[in-house]
Amino acid sequence: MKRRGILNADLSGALARLGHTDVVLLADCGMPIPAGVPVIDLALVHGVPRFEQVLDALLEEMVFQRCVAAEESKTAPAGVWLADRFDAIEYISHAELKDLSASAKLFIRSGEATPFANAALVCGVSF
């Protein structure tokens, strides 16, 4: 058994298969899931797990070189959550973020029920 880090076997394995510049879409429970993109659905009930909890777990395990979020998130709680964790965030419209999600290598659905709690995280390298 793992001592620490992400324990969900499917999520841990999917993260291990990602490479430089691959996109991970971390989503709230309402974001449409694009066809053909592998999904790890962590949602249990509304609010569980929270977007912040999943984001923090991802940031402990992964290197992300870029964060892309919806312009609309700037005035929502998710905007604060992202700004607290990333030095720079690229903003696009929510519609554009939905389009971008179709090119993601991995879609992670949280139980977050707060509007615009979605982010495209672009994988970096650790060296």
mmCIF file of C-alpha atoms in Angstrom, residues 3-80:
data_model
loop_
_atom_site.group_PDB
_atom_site.id
_atom_site.type_symbol
_atom_site.label_atom_id
_atom_site.label_comp_id
_atom_site.label_asym_id
_atom_site.label_seq_id
_atom_site.Cartn_x
_atom_site.Cartn_y
_atom_site.Cartn_z
ATOM 1 C CA ARG A 3 2.283 5.598 2.177
ATOM 2 C CA ARG A 4 1.264 8.972 0.810
ATOM 3 C CA GLY A 5 0.056 10.830 -2.199
ATOM 4 C CA ILE A 6 -2.881 9.994 -4.395
ATOM 5 C CA LEU A 7 -4.346 6.648 -3.355
ATOM 6 C CA ASN A 8 -6.977 6.338 -6.078
ATOM 7 C CA ALA A 9 -5.390 3.670 -8.299
ATOM 8 C CA ASP A 10 -6.968 4.858 -11.542
ATOM 9 C CA LEU A 11 -5.985 8.478 -10.949
ATOM 10 C CA SER A 12 -2.464 7.597 -9.823
ATOM 11 C CA GLY A 13 -1.918 5.456 -12.916
ATOM 12 C CA ALA A 14 -3.361 8.054 -15.285
ATOM 13 C CA LEU A 15 -1.098 10.757 -13.836
ATOM 14 C CA ALA A 16 1.958 8.519 -14.208
ATOM 15 C CA ARG A 17 1.240 8.197 -17.941
ATOM 16 C CA LEU A 18 1.187 11.979 -18.575
ATOM 17 C CA GLY A 19 4.045 13.765 -20.281
ATOM 18 C CA HIS A 20 5.313 17.275 -20.905
ATOM 19 C CA THR A 21 2.613 19.617 -22.318
ATOM 20 C CA ASP A 22 -0.227 17.127 -21.765
ATOM 21 C CA VAL A 23 -3.395 18.822 -20.512
ATOM 22 C CA VAL A 24 -5.325 17.735 -17.427
ATOM 23 C CA LEU A 25 -8.786 19.250 -17.071
ATOM 24 C CA LEU A 26 -9.803 19.497 -13.413
ATOM 25 C CA ALA A 27 -13.534 20.104 -13.358
ATOM 26 C CA ASP A 28 -16.465 20.772 -11.098
ATOM 27 C CA CYS A 29 -19.361 18.318 -11.177
ATOM 28 C CA GLY A 30 -21.229 20.324 -13.824
ATOM 29 C CA MET A 31 -18.599 20.649 -16.557
ATOM 30 C CA PRO A 32 -19.584 18.648 -19.666
ATOM 31 C CA ILE A 33 -17.318 15.640 -20.163
ATOM 32 C CA PRO A 34 -15.913 15.629 -23.708
ATOM 33 C CA ALA A 35 -16.262 12.484 -25.799
ATOM 34 C CA GLY A 36 -13.142 10.376 -26.103
ATOM 35 C CA VAL A 37 -11.193 11.887 -23.199
ATOM 36 C CA PRO A 38 -10.317 9.484 -20.349
ATOM 37 C CA VAL A 39 -12.283 10.409 -17.218
ATOM 38 C CA ILE A 40 -11.501 9.886 -13.565
ATOM 39 C CA ASP A 41 -14.771 10.656 -11.799
ATOM 40 C CA LEU A 42 -14.057 11.406 -8.142
ATOM 41 C CA ALA A 43 -17.459 13.018 -7.466
ATOM 42 C CA LEU A 44 -19.331 11.385 -4.596
ATOM 43 C CA VAL A 45 -21.968 13.989 -3.715
ATOM 44 C CA HIS A 46 -22.176 17.736 -4.277
ATOM 45 C CA GLY A 47 -19.104 19.246 -2.657
ATOM 46 C CA VAL A 48 -17.183 16.001 -2.127
ATOM 47 C CA PRO A 49 -14.372 16.081 -2.955
ATOM 48 C CA ARG A 50 -13.861 19.806 -3.267
ATOM 49 C CA PHE A 51 -12.016 21.333 -6.206
ATOM 50 C CA GLU A 52 -9.366 22.713 -3.841
ATOM 51 C CA GLN A 53 -8.716 19.301 -2.298
ATOM 52 C CA VAL A 54 -8.196 17.635 -5.654
ATOM 53 C CA LEU A 55 -6.075 20.540 -6.924
ATOM 54 C CA ASP A 56 -3.827 20.403 -3.859
ATOM 55 C CA ALA A 57 -3.378 16.639 -4.246
ATOM 56 C CA LEU A 58 -2.466 17.111 -7.918
ATOM 57 C CA LEU A 59 0.011 19.873 -7.098
ATOM 58 C CA GLU A 60 1.742 17.588 -4.583
ATOM 59 C CA GLU A 61 2.271 14.929 -7.262
ATOM 60 C CA MET A 62 2.679 16.819 -10.529
ATOM 61 C CA VAL A 63 4.528 19.690 -12.162
ATOM 62 C CA PHE A 64 2.262 22.057 -14.064
ATOM 63 C CA GLN A 65 3.810 24.772 -16.181
ATOM 64 C CA ARG A 66 0.588 26.559 -17.005
ATOM 65 C CA CYS A 67 -2.951 27.021 -15.738
ATOM 66 C CA VAL A 68 -5.839 28.030 -17.998
ATOM 67 C CA ALA A 69 -9.192 29.006 -16.523
ATOM 68 C CA ALA A 70 -12.419 30.665 -17.577
ATOM 69 C CA GLU A 71 -12.500 34.454 -17.508
ATOM 70 C CA GLU A 72 -15.725 34.081 -15.515
ATOM 71 C CA SER A 73 -13.822 32.380 -12.678
ATOM 72 C CA LYS A 74 -12.072 35.660 -11.789
ATOM 73 C CA THR A 75 -15.137 36.768 -9.805
ATOM 74 C CA ALA A 76 -15.960 33.320 -8.418
ATOM 75 C CA PRO A 77 -14.366 31.486 -5.476
ATOM 76 C CA ALA A 78 -12.430 29.321 -7.932
ATOM 77 C CA GLY A 79 -10.556 32.397 -9.111
ATOM 78 C CA VAL A 80 -9.168 32.909 -5.614
#
